[in-house]
mmCIF file of C-alpha atoms in Angstrom:
data_model
loop_
_atom_site.group_PDB
_atom_site.id
_atom_site.type_symbol
_atom_site.label_atom_id
_atom_site.label_comp_id
_atom_site.label_asym_id
_atom_site.label_seq_id
_atom_site.Cartn_x
_atom_site.Cartn_y
_atom_site.Cartn_z
ATOM 1 C CA MET S 244 83.078 53.799 71.686
ATOM 2 C CA THR S 245 85.447 51.025 72.521
ATOM 3 C CA GLY S 246 88.710 53.024 72.515
ATOM 4 C CA ALA S 247 87.322 56.148 74.140
ATOM 5 C CA ARG S 248 88.738 57.190 77.443
ATOM 6 C CA THR S 249 86.384 57.415 80.351
ATOM 7 C CA LYS S 250 86.677 60.252 82.840
ATOM 8 C CA ALA S 251 87.639 59.302 86.341
ATOM 9 C CA PRO S 252 84.762 59.920 88.721
ATOM 10 C CA VAL S 253 85.087 63.140 90.718
ATOM 11 C CA LYS S 254 85.491 62.454 94.397
ATOM 12 C CA ALA S 255 82.924 64.108 96.560
ATOM 13 C CA ALA S 256 84.035 66.025 99.605
ATOM 14 C CA PRO S 257 84.091 63.674 102.568
ATOM 15 C CA PRO S 258 81.734 64.065 105.475
ATOM 16 C CA ASP S 259 82.851 65.915 108.562
ATOM 17 C CA GLY S 260 83.861 62.670 110.241
ATOM 18 C CA THR S 261 86.643 62.267 107.675
ATOM 19 C CA THR S 262 88.031 65.715 108.360
ATOM 20 C CA GLU S 263 87.868 64.975 112.054
ATOM 21 C CA ARG S 264 89.957 61.855 111.569
ATOM 22 C CA ALA S 265 92.417 63.831 109.448
ATOM 23 C CA ALA S 266 92.840 66.318 112.280
ATOM 24 C CA ASP S 267 93.206 63.608 114.887
ATOM 25 C CA GLY S 268 95.772 61.780 112.769
ATOM 26 C CA ALA S 269 98.263 64.636 112.509
ATOM 27 C CA ARG S 270 101.180 63.332 114.504
ATOM 28 C CA ALA S 271 102.792 66.719 115.035
ATOM 29 C CA TRP S 272 99.861 68.007 117.016
ATOM 30 C CA LEU S 273 98.922 65.353 119.528
ATOM 31 C CA PRO S 274 101.036 63.359 122.002
ATOM 32 C CA ARG S 275 101.563 59.731 121.189
ATOM 33 C CA ARG S 276 99.541 57.257 123.145
ATOM 34 C CA GLY S 277 98.952 53.575 122.937
ATOM 35 C CA GLY S 278 95.584 54.078 121.236
ATOM 36 C CA ARG S 279 93.105 56.752 120.308
ATOM 37 C CA SER S 280 93.026 59.420 122.996
ATOM 38 C CA ARG S 281 89.847 59.528 125.052
ATOM 39 C CA ARG S 282 88.158 62.845 124.703
ATOM 40 C CA VAL S 283 86.521 64.854 127.430
ATOM 41 C CA PRO S 284 82.995 65.935 126.352
ATOM 42 C CA LEU S 285 83.200 69.412 124.829
ATOM 43 C CA PRO S 286 80.229 70.893 126.773
ATOM 44 C CA LEU S 287 81.871 69.830 130.026
ATOM 45 C CA VAL S 288 85.209 71.385 129.025
ATOM 46 C CA LEU S 289 83.571 74.655 127.982
ATOM 47 C CA ALA S 290 81.476 74.782 131.163
ATOM 48 C CA VAL S 291 84.542 74.259 133.370
ATOM 49 C CA LEU S 292 86.540 76.903 131.482
ATOM 50 C CA ALA S 293 83.630 79.359 131.616
ATOM 51 C CA LEU S 294 83.468 78.887 135.389
ATOM 52 C CA LEU S 295 87.238 79.364 135.629
ATOM 53 C CA LEU S 296 86.903 82.531 133.564
ATOM 54 C CA VAL S 297 84.342 83.957 135.990
ATOM 55 C CA VAL S 298 86.550 83.051 138.955
ATOM 56 C CA SER S 299 89.619 84.515 137.230
ATOM 57 C CA ALA S 300 87.819 87.758 136.377
ATOM 58 C CA THR S 301 86.642 88.072 139.991
ATOM 59 C CA ALA S 302 90.208 87.551 141.194
ATOM 60 C CA GLY S 303 91.483 90.119 138.697
ATOM 61 C CA LEU S 304 89.018 92.688 140.032
ATOM 62 C CA ALA S 305 89.747 91.873 143.668
ATOM 63 C CA ILE S 306 93.543 91.469 143.793
ATOM 64 C CA GLY S 307 95.887 94.440 143.696
ATOM 65 C CA SER S 308 97.517 97.089 145.825
ATOM 66 C CA VAL S 309 94.062 97.698 147.316
ATOM 67 C CA HIS S 310 92.354 94.390 148.077
ATOM 68 C CA VAL S 311 88.614 94.303 147.467
ATOM 69 C CA PRO S 312 86.676 91.327 148.904
ATOM 70 C CA PRO S 313 85.010 89.177 146.192
ATOM 71 C CA GLY S 314 81.579 89.872 147.704
ATOM 72 C CA GLN S 315 82.109 93.592 147.309
ATOM 73 C CA VAL S 316 83.414 93.046 143.765
ATOM 74 C CA TRP S 317 80.171 91.365 142.769
ATOM 75 C CA GLY S 318 78.171 93.995 144.616
ATOM 76 C CA ILE S 319 79.947 96.813 142.776
ATOM 77 C CA VAL S 320 79.589 95.132 139.373
ATOM 78 C CA THR S 321 75.909 94.228 139.778
ATOM 79 C CA HIS S 322 75.152 97.680 141.199
ATOM 80 C CA ALA S 323 76.736 99.263 138.121
ATOM 81 C CA LEU S 324 74.574 96.997 135.938
ATOM 82 C CA GLY S 325 71.448 98.152 137.754
ATOM 83 C CA ALA S 326 70.789 95.081 139.927
ATOM 84 C CA ASP S 327 70.652 96.398 143.503
ATOM 85 C CA TRP S 328 70.645 93.070 145.334
ATOM 86 C CA GLN S 329 72.503 94.536 148.294
ATOM 87 C CA GLU S 330 72.960 97.901 149.922
ATOM 88 C CA PRO S 331 76.238 99.591 148.914
ATOM 89 C CA SER S 332 78.753 98.930 151.686
ATOM 90 C CA TRP S 333 81.857 100.016 149.800
ATOM 91 C CA THR S 334 83.611 103.332 149.419
ATOM 92 C CA ARG S 335 83.551 105.443 146.295
ATOM 93 C CA ALA S 336 87.310 104.891 145.931
ATOM 94 C CA ARG S 337 86.879 101.101 145.777
ATOM 95 C CA GLU S 338 84.108 101.435 143.216
ATOM 96 C CA THR S 339 86.378 103.562 141.034
ATOM 97 C CA ILE S 340 89.224 101.055 141.370
ATOM 98 C CA VAL S 341 87.032 98.110 140.367
ATOM 99 C CA LEU S 342 85.023 99.722 137.570
ATOM 100 C CA ASP S 343 87.403 102.243 136.023
ATOM 101 C CA VAL S 344 90.855 100.780 136.674
ATOM 102 C CA ARG S 345 90.667 96.994 136.959
ATOM 103 C CA ALA S 346 87.569 96.044 134.939
ATOM 104 C CA PRO S 347 88.850 97.379 131.580
ATOM 105 C CA ARG S 348 92.198 95.735 132.275
ATOM 106 C CA VAL S 349 90.653 92.349 133.048
ATOM 107 C CA LEU S 350 88.438 92.511 129.970
ATOM 108 C CA LEU S 351 91.374 93.453 127.748
ATOM 109 C CA GLY S 352 93.362 90.553 129.202
ATOM 110 C CA ALA S 353 90.529 88.127 128.447
ATOM 111 C CA VAL S 354 90.077 89.459 124.907
ATOM 112 C CA THR S 355 93.818 89.462 124.160
ATOM 113 C CA GLY S 356 94.398 85.980 125.605
ATOM 114 C CA ALA S 357 91.477 84.549 123.648
ATOM 115 C CA GLY S 358 92.542 86.307 120.446
ATOM 116 C CA LEU S 359 96.182 85.228 120.600
ATOM 117 C CA ALA S 360 95.158 81.633 121.368
ATOM 118 C CA VAL S 361 92.822 81.309 118.381
ATOM 119 C CA VAL S 362 95.303 83.063 116.074
ATOM 120 C CA GLY S 363 98.033 80.616 117.135
ATOM 121 C CA THR S 364 95.668 77.674 116.619
ATOM 122 C CA ALA S 365 94.801 78.784 113.084
ATOM 123 C CA MET S 366 98.420 79.576 112.175
ATOM 124 C CA GLN S 367 99.574 76.112 113.207
ATOM 125 C CA ALA S 368 96.940 74.584 110.924
ATOM 126 C CA LEU S 369 97.522 76.934 107.985
ATOM 127 C CA ILE S 370 101.288 76.424 107.944
ATOM 128 C CA ARG S 371 101.012 72.821 109.222
ATOM 129 C CA ASN S 372 103.705 73.450 111.797
ATOM 130 C CA PRO S 373 103.372 73.057 115.581
ATOM 131 C CA LEU S 374 105.785 75.940 116.219
ATOM 132 C CA ALA S 375 103.732 78.582 114.402
ATOM 133 C CA GLU S 376 102.744 81.492 116.649
ATOM 134 C CA PRO S 377 102.436 85.278 116.087
ATOM 135 C CA TYR S 378 105.335 86.199 118.387
ATOM 136 C CA LEU S 379 107.776 83.547 117.131
ATOM 137 C CA LEU S 380 106.994 84.239 113.473
ATOM 138 C CA GLY S 381 107.726 87.947 113.800
ATOM 139 C CA VAL S 382 104.091 88.919 113.198
ATOM 140 C CA SER S 383 103.920 90.707 116.535
ATOM 141 C CA SER S 384 107.193 92.503 115.730
ATOM 142 C CA GLY S 385 105.741 93.663 112.413
ATOM 143 C CA ALA S 386 102.625 94.924 114.161
ATOM 144 C CA SER S 387 104.794 96.709 116.742
ATOM 145 C CA LEU S 388 106.803 98.419 114.019
ATOM 146 C CA GLY S 389 103.646 99.641 112.341
ATOM 147 C CA ALA S 390 102.198 100.963 115.587
ATOM 148 C CA VAL S 391 105.443 102.618 116.695
ATOM 149 C CA SER S 392 105.795 104.293 113.295
ATOM 150 C CA VAL S 393 102.419 105.964 113.769
ATOM 151 C CA ILE S 394 103.255 107.051 117.330
ATOM 152 C CA VAL S 395 106.768 108.341 116.675
ATOM 153 C CA LEU S 396 106.307 109.807 113.188
ATOM 154 C CA GLY S 397 102.834 111.177 113.877
ATOM 155 C CA MET S 398 101.196 109.515 110.862
ATOM 156 C CA GLY S 399 97.666 109.631 112.257
ATOM 157 C CA VAL S 400 95.886 110.327 108.975
ATOM 158 C CA LEU S 401 93.126 107.795 109.767
ATOM 159 C CA GLY S 402 92.331 109.213 113.168
ATOM 160 C CA PRO S 403 91.616 106.706 115.970
ATOM 161 C CA VAL S 404 92.117 103.691 113.691
ATOM 162 C CA SER S 405 95.538 104.812 112.462
ATOM 163 C CA LEU S 406 97.368 102.748 115.092
ATOM 164 C CA PRO S 407 95.482 99.452 114.505
ATOM 165 C CA ALA S 408 95.623 99.959 110.718
ATOM 166 C CA ALA S 409 99.402 100.415 110.758
ATOM 167 C CA ALA S 410 99.793 97.449 113.105
ATOM 168 C CA PHE S 411 97.683 95.316 110.752
ATOM 169 C CA ALA S 412 99.805 96.304 107.749
ATOM 170 C CA GLY S 413 103.007 95.512 109.637
ATOM 171 C CA ALA S 414 101.686 92.153 110.846
ATOM 172 C CA LEU S 415 100.544 91.091 107.373
ATOM 173 C CA GLY S 416 103.822 92.133 105.774
ATOM 174 C CA ALA S 417 105.881 90.232 108.348
ATOM 175 C CA LEU S 418 103.755 87.097 107.993
ATOM 176 C CA LEU S 419 104.077 87.089 104.211
ATOM 177 C CA VAL S 420 107.863 87.546 104.394
ATOM 178 C CA VAL S 421 108.301 84.707 106.895
ATOM 179 C CA TYR S 422 106.030 82.368 104.959
ATOM 180 C CA ALA S 423 107.744 83.067 101.625
ATOM 181 C CA THR S 424 111.203 82.667 103.155
ATOM 182 C CA ALA S 425 110.458 79.444 105.029
ATOM 183 C CA ARG S 426 108.617 77.706 102.179
ATOM 184 C CA THR S 427 111.054 75.819 99.949
ATOM 185 C CA GLY S 428 110.074 73.104 97.532
ATOM 186 C CA GLY S 429 106.467 73.257 98.672
ATOM 187 C CA ARG S 430 107.356 72.372 102.273
ATOM 188 C CA ILE S 431 107.950 74.270 105.496
ATOM 189 C CA THR S 432 110.135 72.643 108.123
ATOM 190 C CA SER S 433 110.183 73.655 111.769
ATOM 191 C CA ALA S 434 113.817 74.753 111.544
ATOM 192 C CA ARG S 435 113.258 77.006 108.516
ATOM 193 C CA LEU S 436 110.111 78.460 110.048
ATOM 194 C CA VAL S 437 111.786 79.359 113.326
ATOM 195 C CA LEU S 438 114.907 80.746 111.638
ATOM 196 C CA SER S 439 112.833 82.862 109.254
ATOM 197 C CA GLY S 440 110.688 84.134 112.122
ATOM 198 C CA VAL S 441 113.676 84.961 114.324
ATOM 199 C CA ALA S 442 115.505 86.734 111.492
ATOM 200 C CA THR S 443 112.455 88.755 110.474
ATOM 201 C CA ALA S 444 111.655 89.659 114.084
ATOM 202 C CA SER S 445 115.260 90.758 114.680
ATOM 203 C CA VAL S 446 115.247 93.096 111.685
ATOM 204 C CA LEU S 447 111.846 94.566 112.553
ATOM 205 C CA THR S 448 112.793 95.006 116.215
ATOM 206 C CA ALA S 449 116.022 96.744 115.195
ATOM 207 C CA VAL S 450 114.082 99.175 112.991
ATOM 208 C CA THR S 451 111.638 99.812 115.839
ATOM 209 C CA ASP S 452 114.488 100.525 118.258
ATOM 210 C CA LEU S 453 116.093 102.836 115.712
ATOM 211 C CA LEU S 454 112.872 104.832 115.436
ATOM 212 C CA LEU S 455 112.665 105.137 119.205
ATOM 213 C CA LEU S 456 116.323 106.172 119.607
ATOM 214 C CA THR S 457 116.237 108.819 116.890
ATOM 215 C CA THR S 458 112.985 110.484 117.887
ATOM 216 C CA GLY S 459 113.282 113.853 119.564
ATOM 217 C CA ARG S 460 110.464 113.116 122.024
ATOM 218 C CA GLY S 461 112.353 111.344 124.811
ATOM 219 C CA HIS S 462 109.474 110.938 127.284
ATOM 220 C CA GLU S 463 107.203 109.505 124.610
ATOM 221 C CA ALA S 464 109.959 107.166 123.416
ATOM 222 C CA ARG S 465 110.392 105.737 126.928
ATOM 223 C CA ALA S 466 106.650 105.103 127.207
ATOM 224 C CA VAL S 467 106.594 103.345 123.827
ATOM 225 C CA LEU S 468 109.657 101.288 124.757
ATOM 226 C CA ALA S 469 107.840 100.056 127.867
ATOM 227 C CA TRP S 470 104.806 99.281 125.683
ATOM 228 C CA THR S 471 106.942 97.046 123.442
ATOM 229 C CA LEU S 472 107.393 94.674 126.407
ATOM 230 C CA GLY S 473 103.651 93.963 126.420
ATOM 231 C CA GLY S 474 101.207 95.026 129.112
ATOM 232 C CA LEU S 475 97.576 95.684 129.942
ATOM 233 C CA GLY S 476 97.945 98.870 131.966
ATOM 234 C CA GLY S 477 96.444 102.217 131.054
ATOM 235 C CA VAL S 478 93.481 100.814 129.136
ATOM 236 C CA GLY S 479 90.107 102.548 129.302
ATOM 237 C CA TRP S 480 86.565 101.673 128.361
ATOM 238 C CA ASP S 481 86.784 103.784 125.213
ATOM 239 C CA THR S 482 89.585 101.615 123.747
ATOM 240 C CA LEU S 483 88.081 98.180 124.395
ATOM 241 C CA TRP S 484 85.567 98.085 121.561
ATOM 242 C CA LEU S 485 88.086 97.569 118.751
ATOM 243 C CA PRO S 486 89.949 94.556 120.246
ATOM 244 C CA GLY S 487 86.585 93.056 121.210
ATOM 245 C CA ALA S 488 85.236 93.491 117.679
ATOM 246 C CA ALA S 489 88.404 91.993 116.164
ATOM 247 C CA LEU S 490 88.139 88.970 118.469
ATOM 248 C CA LEU S 491 84.474 88.346 117.641
ATOM 249 C CA LEU S 492 85.168 88.657 113.915
ATOM 250 C CA GLY S 493 88.161 86.320 114.093
ATOM 251 C CA ILE S 494 86.416 83.619 116.127
ATOM 252 C CA ALA S 495 83.258 83.765 113.986
ATOM 253 C CA VAL S 496 85.148 83.374 110.696
ATOM 254 C CA LEU S 497 87.492 80.682 112.017
ATOM 255 C CA LEU S 498 84.608 78.613 113.401
ATOM 256 C CA VAL S 499 82.909 78.782 110.004
ATOM 257 C CA GLN S 500 86.185 77.680 108.378
ATOM 258 C CA ALA S 501 86.999 75.009 110.986
ATOM 259 C CA ARG S 502 86.350 72.154 108.553
ATOM 260 C CA ASN S 503 88.798 73.656 106.029
ATOM 261 C CA LEU S 504 91.419 74.000 108.755
ATOM 262 C CA ASN S 505 90.906 70.306 109.478
ATOM 263 C CA LEU S 506 91.408 69.490 105.806
ATOM 264 C CA LEU S 507 94.758 71.311 105.753
ATOM 265 C CA LEU S 508 96.090 69.057 108.500
ATOM 266 C CA ALA S 509 95.762 66.130 106.091
ATOM 267 C CA GLY S 510 98.123 67.875 103.631
ATOM 268 C CA GLU S 511 97.738 70.370 100.804
ATOM 269 C CA GLU S 512 97.251 67.724 98.106
ATOM 270 C CA SER S 513 94.616 65.901 100.115
ATOM 271 C CA ALA S 514 92.854 69.182 100.906
ATOM 272 C CA GLY S 515 92.862 70.077 97.209
ATOM 273 C CA THR S 516 91.286 66.768 96.208
ATOM 274 C CA MET S 517 88.600 67.394 98.815
ATOM 275 C CA GLY S 518 87.582 70.622 97.096
ATOM 276 C CA LEU S 519 89.606 73.262 98.982
ATOM 277 C CA ASP S 520 91.411 76.008 97.041
ATOM 278 C CA VAL S 521 94.401 76.003 99.376
ATOM 279 C CA ALA S 522 96.188 79.099 98.057
ATOM 280 C CA ARG S 523 93.121 81.309 98.116
ATOM 281 C CA PHE S 524 91.969 80.023 101.487
ATOM 282 C CA ARG S 525 95.394 80.523 103.016
ATOM 283 C CA ALA S 526 95.640 84.082 101.647
ATOM 284 C CA ARG S 527 92.258 85.025 103.128
ATOM 285 C CA MET S 528 93.173 83.517 106.481
ATOM 286 C CA PHE S 529 96.533 85.328 106.539
ATOM 287 C CA VAL S 530 94.712 88.651 106.128
ATOM 288 C CA LEU S 531 92.252 87.790 108.896
ATOM 289 C CA LEU S 532 94.932 86.613 111.347
ATOM 290 C CA SER S 533 97.086 89.664 110.635
ATOM 291 C CA LEU S 534 94.099 91.921 111.278
ATOM 292 C CA VAL S 535 93.335 90.307 114.651
ATOM 293 C CA THR S 536 97.009 90.275 115.680
ATOM 294 C CA GLY S 537 97.552 93.878 114.608
ATOM 295 C CA VAL S 538 94.557 95.167 116.576
ATOM 296 C CA LEU S 539 95.578 93.230 119.699
ATOM 297 C CA VAL S 540 99.211 94.338 119.513
ATOM 298 C CA ALA S 541 98.118 97.959 119.034
ATOM 299 C CA ALA S 542 96.148 97.679 122.294
ATOM 300 C CA THR S 543 98.619 95.769 124.477
ATOM 301 C CA GLY S 544 102.011 95.608 122.804
ATOM 302 C CA PRO S 545 103.534 92.273 121.758
ATOM 303 C CA ILE S 546 102.699 89.457 124.193
ATOM 304 C CA GLY S 547 104.401 86.216 123.260
ATOM 305 C CA PHE S 548 103.861 82.470 123.490
ATOM 306 C CA VAL S 549 100.141 82.519 124.352
ATOM 307 C CA GLY S 550 99.382 81.373 120.809
ATOM 308 C CA LEU S 551 101.971 78.614 121.108
ATOM 309 C CA MET S 552 101.117 77.073 124.474
ATOM 310 C CA LEU S 553 97.323 77.166 124.565
ATOM 311 C CA PRO S 554 96.573 75.278 121.315
ATOM 312 C CA HIS S 555 98.847 72.403 122.319
ATOM 313 C CA ALA S 556 97.415 72.236 125.828
ATOM 314 C CA VAL S 557 93.853 72.271 124.472
ATOM 315 C CA ARG S 558 94.482 69.487 121.954
ATOM 316 C CA LEU S 559 95.506 67.207 124.813
ATOM 317 C CA VAL S 560 91.952 67.485 126.152
ATOM 318 C CA VAL S 561 89.603 67.858 123.184
ATOM 319 C CA GLY S 562 91.511 66.357 120.257
ATOM 320 C CA GLY S 563 92.523 67.956 116.965
ATOM 321 C CA ASP S 564 89.158 68.934 115.462
ATOM 322 C CA HIS S 565 89.161 72.729 115.133
ATOM 323 C CA ARG S 566 85.435 72.895 115.829
ATOM 324 C CA ARG S 567 86.380 71.790 119.335
ATOM 325 C CA VAL S 568 89.834 73.370 119.619
ATOM 326 C CA LEU S 569 88.950 76.971 118.691
ATOM 327 C CA PRO S 570 86.303 77.744 121.373
ATOM 328 C CA THR S 571 88.275 75.834 123.998
ATOM 329 C CA ALA S 572 91.500 77.687 123.154
ATOM 330 C CA ALA S 573 89.680 81.035 123.323
ATOM 331 C CA LEU S 574 88.402 80.398 126.857
ATOM 332 C CA GLY S 575 91.719 78.904 127.967
ATOM 333 C CA GLY S 576 93.683 81.854 126.580
ATOM 334 C CA ALA S 577 91.413 84.325 128.359
ATOM 335 C CA VAL S 578 91.876 82.543 131.705
ATOM 336 C CA PHE S 579 95.645 82.233 131.230
ATOM 337 C CA LEU S 580 96.294 85.888 130.422
ATOM 338 C CA ILE S 581 94.095 87.182 133.245
ATOM 339 C CA TRP S 582 96.183 85.188 135.732
ATOM 340 C CA ALA S 583 99.423 86.247 134.025
ATOM 341 C CA ASP S 584 98.373 89.873 134.519
ATOM 342 C CA ILE S 585 97.464 89.224 138.162
ATOM 343 C CA ALA S 586 100.963 87.792 138.662
ATOM 344 C CA ALA S 587 102.516 90.768 136.860
ATOM 345 C CA ARG S 588 100.775 93.137 139.284
ATOM 346 C CA THR S 589 101.570 91.230 142.486
ATOM 347 C CA VAL S 590 104.834 89.274 142.151
ATOM 348 C CA ALA S 591 107.103 92.316 142.516
ATOM 349 C CA ALA S 592 104.598 94.741 144.103
ATOM 350 C CA PRO S 593 104.611 97.708 144.256
ATOM 351 C CA LEU S 594 106.581 97.356 140.993
ATOM 352 C CA GLU S 595 104.447 96.141 138.087
ATOM 353 C CA LEU S 596 106.099 93.740 135.659
ATOM 354 C CA PRO S 597 105.255 93.713 131.950
ATOM 355 C CA VAL S 598 102.919 90.783 131.358
ATOM 356 C CA GLY S 599 104.861 89.935 128.203
ATOM 357 C CA VAL S 600 107.894 89.130 130.363
ATOM 358 C CA LEU S 601 105.926 86.589 132.402
ATOM 359 C CA THR S 602 104.398 84.892 129.373
ATOM 360 C CA ALA S 603 107.898 84.606 127.892
ATOM 361 C CA LEU S 604 109.153 82.984 131.106
ATOM 362 C CA CYS S 605 106.366 80.400 130.770
ATOM 363 C CA GLY S 606 106.550 79.993 127.004
ATOM 364 C CA GLY S 607 110.326 79.813 126.578
ATOM 365 C CA PRO S 608 110.770 76.431 128.319
ATOM 366 C CA PHE S 609 107.639 75.124 126.567
ATOM 367 C CA PHE S 610 109.078 76.165 123.203
ATOM 368 C CA LEU S 611 112.374 74.388 123.937
ATOM 369 C CA TRP S 612 110.496 71.219 124.930
ATOM 370 C CA LEU S 613 108.433 71.391 121.755
ATOM 371 C CA MET S 614 111.578 71.795 119.654
ATOM 372 C CA ARG S 615 113.170 68.757 121.285
ATOM 373 C CA ARG S 616 110.017 66.685 120.787
ATOM 374 C CA ASP S 617 109.818 67.663 117.136
ATOM 375 C CA ALA S 618 113.502 66.849 116.558
ATOM 376 C CA ARG S 619 113.156 63.491 118.317
ATOM 377 C CA ARG S 620 110.187 62.508 116.178
ATOM 378 C CA ASN S 621 112.038 63.485 113.015
ATOM 379 C CA ASP S 622 114.994 61.336 114.073
ATOM 380 C CA GLU S 623 112.716 58.378 114.777
ATOM 381 C CA ARG S 624 111.012 58.722 111.382
ATOM 382 C CA GLY S 625 114.425 58.894 109.701
ATOM 383 C CA ALA S 626 115.627 55.787 111.509
ATOM 384 C CA ALA S 627 112.460 53.918 110.524
#
C-alpha cells in the first residue's frame, strides 16, 4: 500500500573487525599517538611472557633465606616429576624448601597475579572506566569482610568452601553497591567511581577492623590482621586447587565473551544495536568477577593495584582488543606478582613484607598519574 510504513531493516551484528576497531578507538584506554599504534604480533608477545614466567618461577624457587642454585631447582622439580636426568646432588632440606615451601607460594603468586589482571581488564570494559579495579572499587574489601566474618565468627557451615563462599558474597555485594552509587543518569564518571569505591571500602574496612577488635581470640585476630595486608605465605598444595580452578573458569568465560567486552567499549547504545543485552551481560559478568576475586582474596588477602596497572601496560603493546589483552594480561600479572613476592621476601630480610604493601607502593603513583591524565583529557575535551 502506498501509505503503509515500511520497517527499518534490522542491522546485522558487525564482523569481529568492527568490534576490534571499537576497542582500539576508545580514547580512555590507549595513549594518544600521531597515528594508529603499531602492534607487536600476539604470538611473539605471549612467547616472550611465557619465557619470562618460567624465568620468574625459577627465581622464585631459588631466591630466599636459603639460596638454591637454578640448576638444582630444575633438578629437584624434574626429579619430583619423575624425570631423573641428573643424579640428586642436593640435600633433603633443600628439596623440602623448594617443593613444599616455595613452589606452592610461587604458583599461588602466578595464579593470583593472572586472576587479578584479567578481573581488572574485564571491570574496566564493563564499567567503561580506566580506573576500575577490584581493590579501588572496594570489591577486595567486601571479600575481606566476608572471609574475616567466617574466621572470627566461626560460620563454617559449608566446610572448606565456607571462606571462599563468604568472600564471594562480600565481593559481589560491594561491587553492586559501588556500581549503583556511581551510576547517575546512565553514566559513570571517574570521580564518582573512585569516590564510591573509596567510601564503600572505608565502611567495609571499618566493619572488618571492628570484628577483629571485638573478638576474644587475640592471637587469631593478629594473624587475620596480618592477612588483610595481602601475602602469599603459609600456602600449601592442598589449598591451591580452588584459586587455580577459579582462574581457569574466569579466563575461559572471559575469552569466550571477549567480543562482547569489545562491543561495550563502543558504548551501551552501540552495543545494544549490535545485539548485546547489556544489562544481562553485565550482571553475569559481575557475578563471575566477584567469584574470581572472592576466591583469590580468600587465599591471599587483598592485594591491590595489579588489576589497574597490568591492563593499561598490556594495551600499550597489543592494542585494545580483549581477545589479545586478556591472555597477555594474565601472563603479565603472573610475572609481576611473582617478582613482587620475591621483593617482599628479600628487601627487608630476614623480615618479610606483605606483598600487598609493595604492590600499593607501585600502584599508588600509577593511579595518581592515571587520574591526572584522565582529568587533563576531560579538560581538553571541554575546551574543544
